[in-house]
PDB file of C-alpha atoms in Angstrom:
ATOM      1  CA  GLY L  24      17.645 -29.360  40.025  1.00 53.00           C
ATOM      2  CA  GLN L  25      18.126 -26.526  42.171  1.00 65.00           C
ATOM      3  CA  ASN L  26      16.306 -25.316  45.134  1.00 88.00           C
ATOM      4  CA  ILE L  27      16.919 -22.217  47.331  1.00 94.00           C
ATOM      5  CA  ASP L  28      15.029 -21.433  50.525  1.00 95.00           C
ATOM      6  CA  GLN L  29      14.916 -18.279  52.559  1.00 96.00           C
ATOM      7  CA  PRO L  30      12.575 -17.011  55.006  1.00 97.00           C
ATOM      8  CA  THR L  31       9.401 -15.172  53.690  1.00 95.00           C
ATOM      9  CA  GLU L  32       9.493 -12.082  55.910  1.00 97.00           C
ATOM     10  CA  MET L  33      11.353 -10.904  58.678  1.00 98.00           C
ATOM     11  CA  THR L  34      11.084  -7.759  61.226  1.00 97.00           C
ATOM     12  CA  ALA L  35      13.782  -5.961  63.011  1.00 97.00           C
ATOM     13  CA  THR L  36      14.131  -2.565  64.821  1.00 97.00           C
ATOM     14  CA  GLU L  37      16.143   0.469  63.502  1.00 97.00           C
ATOM     15  CA  GLY L  38      19.628   0.156  64.816  1.00 97.00           C
ATOM     16  CA  ALA L  39      19.639  -3.440  65.316  1.00 97.00           C
ATOM     17  CA  ILE L  40      21.396  -6.318  63.505  1.00 98.00           C
ATOM     18  CA  VAL L  41      19.481  -8.584  61.415  1.00 98.00           C
ATOM     19  CA  GLN L  42      20.633 -12.095  59.788  1.00 98.00           C
ATOM     20  CA  ILE L  43      18.804 -13.346  56.636  1.00 98.00           C
ATOM     21  CA  ASN L  44      19.527 -16.912  55.958  1.00 98.00           C
ATOM     22  CA  CYS L  45      19.505 -18.998  52.727  1.00 98.00           C
ATOM     23  CA  THR L  46      19.669 -22.572  52.177  1.00 98.00           C
ATOM     24  CA  TYR L  47      20.341 -24.076  48.587  1.00 97.00           C
ATOM     25  CA  GLN L  48      20.791 -27.373  46.615  1.00 94.00           C
ATOM     26  CA  THR L  49      22.717 -27.267  43.356  1.00 89.00           C
ATOM     27  CA  SER L  50      24.709 -29.774  41.400  1.00 86.00           C
ATOM     28  CA  GLY L  51      27.445 -27.400  40.135  1.00 87.00           C
ATOM     29  CA  PHE L  52      27.587 -24.510  42.672  1.00 90.00           C
ATOM     30  CA  ASN L  53      29.500 -21.545  41.125  1.00 88.00           C
ATOM     31  CA  GLY L  54      28.757 -18.753  43.207  1.00 91.00           C
ATOM     32  CA  LEU L  55      25.885 -16.983  45.443  1.00 95.00           C
ATOM     33  CA  PHE L  56      24.573 -13.554  45.033  1.00 95.00           C
ATOM     34  CA  TRP L  57      22.378 -11.434  47.310  1.00 97.00           C
ATOM     35  CA  TYR L  58      20.301  -8.885  45.775  1.00 97.00           C
ATOM     36  CA  GLN L  59      18.116  -5.979  47.355  1.00 97.00           C
ATOM     37  CA  GLN L  60      14.983  -5.055  45.926  1.00 95.00           C
ATOM     38  CA  HIS L  61      12.749  -2.181  47.007  1.00 94.00           C
ATOM     39  CA  ALA L  62       9.091  -2.195  46.270  1.00 89.00           C
ATOM     40  CA  GLY L  63       8.311  -1.364  42.475  1.00 84.00           C
ATOM     41  CA  GLU L  64      12.045  -1.224  41.809  1.00 88.00           C
ATOM     42  CA  ALA L  65      14.681  -3.389  40.100  1.00 89.00           C
ATOM     43  CA  PRO L  66      16.891  -5.773  42.083  1.00 93.00           C
ATOM     44  CA  THR L  67      20.451  -4.209  42.857  1.00 93.00           C
ATOM     45  CA  PHE L  68      23.567  -6.247  43.403  1.00 92.00           C
ATOM     46  CA  LEU L  69      24.865  -6.473  47.048  1.00 95.00           C
ATOM     47  CA  SER L  70      27.395  -9.057  47.358  1.00 94.00           C
ATOM     48  CA  TYR L  71      28.932 -12.187  45.664  1.00 92.00           C
ATOM     49  CA  ASN L  72      30.399 -15.296  47.332  1.00 94.00           C
ATOM     50  CA  VAL L  73      32.360 -18.295  45.592  1.00 91.00           C
ATOM     51  CA  LEU L  74      34.725 -19.359  48.332  1.00 93.00           C
ATOM     52  CA  ASP L  75      33.680 -20.220  52.072  1.00 97.00           C
ATOM     53  CA  GLY L  76      34.005 -17.278  54.571  1.00 97.00           C
ATOM     54  CA  LEU L  77      32.576 -13.822  55.348  1.00 97.00           C
ATOM     55  CA  GLU L  78      32.764 -11.123  52.817  1.00 94.00           C
ATOM     56  CA  GLU L  79      32.299  -7.719  54.438  1.00 94.00           C
ATOM     57  CA  LYS L  80      30.933  -4.195  52.546  1.00 90.00           C
ATOM     58  CA  GLY L  81      30.090  -1.461  54.735  1.00 94.00           C
ATOM     59  CA  ARG L  82      27.041  -2.328  56.830  1.00 96.00           C
ATOM     60  CA  PHE L  83      26.277  -5.616  54.983  1.00 97.00           C
ATOM     61  CA  SER L  84      28.250  -8.848  55.084  1.00 97.00           C
ATOM     62  CA  SER L  85      27.814 -12.084  53.532  1.00 98.00           C
ATOM     63  CA  PHE L  86      28.522 -15.550  54.593  1.00 98.00           C
ATOM     64  CA  LEU L  87      29.010 -18.730  52.560  1.00 98.00           C
ATOM     65  CA  SER L  88      29.514 -22.401  53.661  1.00 98.00           C
ATOM     66  CA  ARG L  89      29.553 -24.490  50.638  1.00 96.00           C
ATOM     67  CA  SER L  90      29.639 -27.809  52.419  1.00 95.00           C
ATOM     68  CA  LYS L  91      26.393 -27.020  54.098  1.00 96.00           C
ATOM     69  CA  GLY L  92      24.878 -25.472  51.159  1.00 96.00           C
ATOM     70  CA  TYR L  93      24.107 -22.165  53.532  1.00 97.00           C
ATOM     71  CA  SER L  94      24.660 -18.630  53.231  1.00 98.00           C
ATOM     72  CA  TYR L  95      23.398 -15.465  55.269  1.00 98.00           C
ATOM     73  CA  LEU L  96      23.147 -11.962  54.535  1.00 98.00           C
ATOM     74  CA  LEU L  97      23.964  -9.824  57.805  1.00 98.00           C
ATOM     75  CA  LEU L  98      22.739  -6.198  57.961  1.00 98.00           C
ATOM     76  CA  LYS L  99      24.321  -4.131  60.916  1.00 97.00           C
ATOM     77  CA  GLU L 100      22.914  -0.736  62.274  1.00 97.00           C
ATOM     78  CA  LEU L 101      19.594  -1.156  60.453  1.00 98.00           C
ATOM     79  CA  GLN L 102      18.211   2.001  58.811  1.00 97.00           C
ATOM     80  CA  MET L 103      14.494   2.578  57.823  1.00 97.00           C
ATOM     81  CA  LYS L 104      15.732   2.438  54.063  1.00 97.00           C
ATOM     82  CA  ASP L 105      16.791  -1.077  54.589  1.00 98.00           C
ATOM     83  CA  SER L 106      13.180  -2.131  54.337  1.00 98.00           C
ATOM     84  CA  ALA L 107      13.276  -4.241  51.246  1.00 97.00           C
ATOM     85  CA  SER L 108      13.080  -7.684  49.767  1.00 96.00           C
ATOM     86  CA  TYR L 109      16.594  -9.454  49.739  1.00 98.00           C
ATOM     87  CA  LEU L 110      16.975 -12.088  47.363  1.00 97.00           C
ATOM     88  CA  CYS L 111      19.581 -14.877  47.363  1.00 97.00           C
ATOM     89  CA  ALA L 112      20.674 -16.171  44.074  1.00 95.00           C
ATOM     90  CA  VAL L 113      22.921 -19.241  43.062  1.00 94.00           C
ATOM     91  CA  ARG L 114      24.709 -19.535  39.844  1.00 89.00           C
ATOM     92  CA  ASP L 115      25.268 -23.241  38.627  1.00 85.00           C
ATOM     93  CA  ARG L 116      27.897 -23.929  36.198  1.00 79.00           C
ATOM     94  CA  ASN L 117      25.648 -26.628  34.449  1.00 76.00           C
ATOM     95  CA  GLY L 118      23.801 -25.578  31.588  1.00 65.00           C
ATOM     96  CA  GLY L 119      25.739 -22.620  30.900  1.00 66.00           C
ATOM     97  CA  PHE L 120      26.311 -20.660  34.234  1.00 69.00           C
ATOM     98  CA  LYS L 121      22.705 -20.466  34.898  1.00 78.00           C
ATOM     99  CA  THR L 122      21.448 -18.122  38.016  1.00 87.00           C
ATOM    100  CA  ILE L 123      18.510 -19.276  40.037  1.00 89.00           C
ATOM    101  CA  PHE L 124      16.825 -16.858  42.563  1.00 92.00           C
ATOM    102  CA  GLY L 125      15.072 -17.609  45.637  1.00 94.00           C
ATOM    103  CA  ALA L 126      11.815 -15.893  46.281  1.00 93.00           C
ATOM    104  CA  GLY L 127      13.349 -13.353  48.417  1.00 95.00           C
ATOM    105  CA  THR L 128      12.641 -12.379  52.049  1.00 97.00           C
ATOM    106  CA  ARG L 129      10.810  -9.139  52.732  1.00 96.00           C
ATOM    107  CA  LEU L 130      12.358  -7.079  55.586  1.00 98.00           C
ATOM    108  CA  PHE L 131      10.395  -4.605  57.667  1.00 97.00           C
ATOM    109  CA  VAL L 132      12.635  -2.144  59.805  1.00 98.00           C
ATOM    110  CA  LYS L 133      10.417  -0.561  62.343  1.00 96.00           C
ATOM    111  CA  ALA L 134      11.271   2.481  64.480  1.00 94.00           C
TER     112      ALA L 134
ATOM    113  CA  GLU P   6      22.141   7.374  29.724  1.00 53.00           C
ATOM    114  CA  THR P   7      23.494   4.616  31.949  1.00 63.00           C
ATOM    115  CA  GLY P   8      22.807   1.289  33.111  1.00 92.00           C
ATOM    116  CA  VAL P   9      20.056  -0.939  31.782  1.00 95.00           C
ATOM    117  CA  THR P  10      16.954   0.914  30.328  1.00 95.00           C
ATOM    118  CA  GLN P  11      13.642  -0.797  29.756  1.00 96.00           C
ATOM    119  CA  THR P  12      10.646   0.619  28.031  1.00 96.00           C
ATOM    120  CA  PRO P  13       7.610   1.117  28.415  1.00 96.00           C
ATOM    121  CA  ARG P  14       7.421   0.965  32.321  1.00 95.00           C
ATOM    122  CA  HIS P  15       3.757  -0.038  32.275  1.00 96.00           C
ATOM    123  CA  LEU P  16       1.923  -1.767  29.482  1.00 96.00           C
ATOM    124  CA  VAL P  17      -1.799  -2.912  29.402  1.00 95.00           C
ATOM    125  CA  MET P  18      -2.593  -5.092  26.536  1.00 93.00           C
ATOM    126  CA  GLY P  19      -5.701  -7.313  25.502  1.00 91.00           C
ATOM    127  CA  MET P  20      -5.218 -11.086  24.519  1.00 89.00           C
ATOM    128  CA  THR P  21      -5.187 -10.418  20.981  1.00 89.00           C
ATOM    129  CA  ASN P  22      -2.611  -7.583  20.753  1.00 90.00           C
ATOM    130  CA  LYS P  23       1.011  -7.758  19.766  1.00 94.00           C
ATOM    131  CA  LYS P  24       3.316  -5.629  21.658  1.00 95.00           C
ATOM    132  CA  SER P  25       7.166  -5.257  22.137  1.00 97.00           C
ATOM    133  CA  LEU P  26       9.216  -4.741  25.325  1.00 98.00           C
ATOM    134  CA  LYS P  27      12.443  -3.088  24.860  1.00 98.00           C
ATOM    135  CA  CYS P  28      15.848  -3.355  26.738  1.00 98.00           C
ATOM    136  CA  GLU P  29      19.070  -1.317  26.293  1.00 97.00           C
ATOM    137  CA  GLN P  30      22.264  -1.860  28.175  1.00 96.00           C
ATOM    138  CA  HIS P  31      24.990   0.990  28.248  1.00 93.00           C
ATOM    139  CA  LEU P  32      27.450  -1.108  30.269  1.00 93.00           C
ATOM    140  CA  GLY P  33      29.424  -2.973  27.494  1.00 92.00           C
ATOM    141  CA  HIS P  34      28.202  -6.145  28.921  1.00 91.00           C
ATOM    142  CA  ASN P  35      28.281  -9.317  26.828  1.00 89.00           C
ATOM    143  CA  ALA P  36      25.199 -11.241  28.170  1.00 90.00           C
ATOM    144  CA  MET P  37      21.446  -9.984  28.309  1.00 92.00           C
ATOM    145  CA  TYR P  38      18.610 -11.859  30.238  1.00 93.00           C
ATOM    146  CA  TRP P  39      14.884 -11.544  30.458  1.00 95.00           C
ATOM    147  CA  TYR P  40      13.325 -12.617  33.730  1.00 94.00           C
ATOM    148  CA  LYS P  41       9.571 -12.845  34.865  1.00 95.00           C
ATOM    149  CA  GLN P  42       8.884 -11.738  38.268  1.00 94.00           C
ATOM    150  CA  SER P  43       5.297 -12.428  39.782  1.00 91.00           C
ATOM    151  CA  ALA P  44       3.791 -11.536  43.165  1.00 85.00           C
ATOM    152  CA  LYS P  45       5.445 -13.673  45.837  1.00 77.00           C
ATOM    153  CA  LYS P  46       7.302 -15.956  43.588  1.00 85.00           C
ATOM    154  CA  PRO P  47      10.969 -16.164  42.613  1.00 89.00           C
ATOM    155  CA  LEU P  48      12.395 -14.381  39.593  1.00 91.00           C
ATOM    156  CA  GLU P  49      11.982 -16.880  36.775  1.00 91.00           C
ATOM    157  CA  LEU P  50      14.557 -16.948  34.196  1.00 90.00           C
ATOM    158  CA  MET P  51      12.992 -16.983  30.541  1.00 93.00           C
ATOM    159  CA  PHE P  52      15.871 -16.442  28.004  1.00 91.00           C
ATOM    160  CA  VAL P  53      19.576 -15.894  27.937  1.00 89.00           C
ATOM    161  CA  TYR P  54      21.588 -14.283  25.297  1.00 88.00           C
ATOM    162  CA  ASN P  55      25.296 -14.483  25.405  1.00 81.00           C
ATOM    163  CA  PHE P  56      27.393 -12.956  22.914  1.00 71.00           C
ATOM    164  CA  LYS P  57      24.035 -12.191  20.822  1.00 62.00           C
ATOM    165  CA  GLU P  58      23.422 -15.818  20.754  1.00 67.00           C
ATOM    166  CA  GLN P  59      20.422 -17.323  22.674  1.00 67.00           C
ATOM    167  CA  THR P  60      21.826 -19.974  24.881  1.00 67.00           C
ATOM    168  CA  GLU P  61      18.805 -20.334  27.130  1.00 68.00           C
ATOM    169  CA  ASN P  62      15.219 -20.838  26.557  1.00 68.00           C
ATOM    170  CA  ASN P  63      13.653 -21.813  29.696  1.00 68.00           C
ATOM    171  CA  SER P  64      10.690 -23.621  28.563  1.00 82.00           C
ATOM    172  CA  VAL P  65       9.032 -20.365  27.724  1.00 90.00           C
ATOM    173  CA  PRO P  66       5.555 -20.681  25.586  1.00 92.00           C
ATOM    174  CA  SER P  67       5.901 -19.641  22.177  1.00 92.00           C
ATOM    175  CA  ARG P  68       3.798 -16.231  22.686  1.00 94.00           C
ATOM    176  CA  PHE P  69       7.090 -14.846  24.129  1.00 96.00           C
ATOM    177  CA  SER P  70       9.536 -14.234  21.418  1.00 94.00           C
ATOM    178  CA  PRO P  71      12.828 -12.910  22.183  1.00 94.00           C
ATOM    179  CA  GLU P  72      15.059 -10.994  19.931  1.00 94.00           C
ATOM    180  CA  CYS P  73      18.857  -9.750  20.370  1.00 93.00           C
ATOM    181  CA  PRO P  74      20.067  -7.642  17.160  1.00 92.00           C
ATOM    182  CA  ASN P  75      23.231  -6.723  18.785  1.00 90.00           C
ATOM    183  CA  SER P  76      25.004  -7.114  22.112  1.00 88.00           C
ATOM    184  CA  SER P  77      23.303  -3.743  23.642  1.00 93.00           C
ATOM    185  CA  HIS P  78      19.776  -4.372  22.717  1.00 96.00           C
ATOM    186  CA  LEU P  79      17.182  -7.038  23.512  1.00 96.00           C
ATOM    187  CA  PHE P  80      13.442  -7.279  22.775  1.00 97.00           C
ATOM    188  CA  LEU P  81      10.651  -9.374  24.051  1.00 97.00           C
ATOM    189  CA  HIS P  82       7.960  -9.534  21.348  1.00 97.00           C
ATOM    190  CA  LEU P  83       4.469 -10.531  22.859  1.00 96.00           C
ATOM    191  CA  HIS P  84       1.586 -12.067  20.911  1.00 94.00           C
ATOM    192  CA  THR P  85      -1.815 -13.613  22.332  1.00 93.00           C
ATOM    193  CA  LEU P  86      -1.083 -13.469  25.878  1.00 94.00           C
ATOM    194  CA  GLN P  87      -3.054 -14.838  28.777  1.00 94.00           C
ATOM    195  CA  PRO P  88      -4.027 -13.123  31.965  1.00 94.00           C
ATOM    196  CA  GLU P  89      -1.708 -15.192  33.927  1.00 93.00           C
ATOM    197  CA  ASP P  90       1.092 -13.626  31.836  1.00 96.00           C
ATOM    198  CA  SER P  91       0.595 -10.325  33.892  1.00 96.00           C
ATOM    199  CA  ALA P  92       3.755  -9.827  35.948  1.00 96.00           C
ATOM    200  CA  LEU P  93       7.039  -7.622  36.260  1.00 95.00           C
ATOM    201  CA  TYR P  94       9.363  -8.576  33.145  1.00 97.00           C
ATOM    202  CA  LEU P  95      12.689  -7.468  34.019  1.00 96.00           C
ATOM    203  CA  CYS P  96      15.827  -7.334  31.767  1.00 97.00           C
ATOM    204  CA  ALA P  97      19.348  -7.613  32.888  1.00 95.00           C
ATOM    205  CA  SER P  98      22.823  -7.609  31.715  1.00 94.00           C
ATOM    206  CA  SER P  99      26.126  -8.996  32.902  1.00 91.00           C
ATOM    207  CA  GLN P 100      29.838  -9.290  31.806  1.00 88.00           C
ATOM    208  CA  VAL P 101      30.471 -13.324  31.482  1.00 81.00           C
ATOM    209  CA  LEU P 102      33.909 -14.215  31.603  1.00 78.00           C
ATOM    210  CA  PRO P 103      34.683 -17.456  29.659  1.00 72.00           C
ATOM    211  CA  ARG P 104      35.550 -19.717  32.405  1.00 69.00           C
ATOM    212  CA  THR P 105      34.185 -18.492  35.569  1.00 67.00           C
ATOM    213  CA  GLY P 106      31.002 -16.586  34.622  1.00 65.00           C
ATOM    214  CA  GLU P 107      30.112 -13.139  35.947  1.00 65.00           C
ATOM    215  CA  LEU P 108      31.703 -11.981  38.955  1.00 63.00           C
ATOM    216  CA  TYR P 109      29.653  -8.781  39.600  1.00 73.00           C
ATOM    217  CA  GLY P 110      26.081  -9.991  39.400  1.00 86.00           C
ATOM    218  CA  TYR P 111      23.574  -8.607  37.068  1.00 92.00           C
ATOM    219  CA  THR P 112      22.451  -5.327  36.601  1.00 93.00           C
ATOM    220  CA  PHE P 113      18.615  -5.088  36.301  1.00 95.00           C
ATOM    221  CA  GLY P 114      16.619  -2.592  34.471  1.00 95.00           C
ATOM    222  CA  SER P 115      13.601  -1.161  36.338  1.00 92.00           C
ATOM    223  CA  GLY P 116      11.178  -3.594  34.422  1.00 95.00           C
ATOM    224  CA  THR P 117       7.858  -3.444  32.571  1.00 96.00           C
ATOM    225  CA  ARG P 118       4.803  -3.874  34.428  1.00 95.00           C
ATOM    226  CA  LEU P 119       2.488  -5.754  32.261  1.00 96.00           C
ATOM    227  CA  THR P 120      -1.159  -6.302  32.836  1.00 96.00           C
ATOM    228  CA  VAL P 121      -3.033  -8.705  30.157  1.00 95.00           C
ATOM    229  CA  VAL P 122      -6.736  -8.000  30.146  1.00 93.00           C
TER     230      VAL P 122
END
C-alpha cells in the first residue's frame, strides 16, 4: 500500500524561508506532486518531481530523493498570502497511475 | 468558462433525498476524478474515468454512483446518504499520457460542500 507523512502544522514569519517535508512509501513510484490549498478553495498544482533533485519555480522549490522516499517544498520570502495547506501527493504506476494525497500541512505565516 | 467547474457549490440534503453533483472541464483533458475531502483527513480518491471509462472505484459505497457521459462531463449521483458523508467533494481533471501518466498534475474544481442532515 501507500503511506504519505507530512507535518500537520507549521508557523513561519513573513519574509522568512520554510521547508515542508514529506515522506512516502509506495511500491511503484511514478512522480510526486505538491499542491497549495487555501481555506475554502480548491487545491492548485505547484510542482512535479519524478527524478531526484531540485526543481525551482520562482519563490517555490521542490526536492525529491527517490532512494529515501523523501521530498520537501521550500518557500522563500514568505508572504502572508502563502498561509494555506500544502498537500504532498504521490503517483503510483500500479493500478493505473493512481495519485494518493497526504493529509496536508497547514502553514501559518505571521507578520 | 475555463478550467473545471463544479455545481452546486453548496448542497444540503436529507438522508432520503436523491441529488447529483455536476462537474465540467474545458481543458480538453482525457481523465476526470472524484475526490472526497473531510476535515483533517487526506483527499480520498473515489472514482477515476480515463477516456470516459471508469478505471477505478476505490471501494466507494453504492449510495455514490458516478456517470461520465463524455470526456468533458462527470456526475456524482447521491442516494440515501449518511451524515458521515458530509464533506467537500472535489472534481479534478488531467491529461494522461499513455505510458507516463499526467505530467502537470490535476486541475481541481472549487468543490461542492455537501451537508447531509
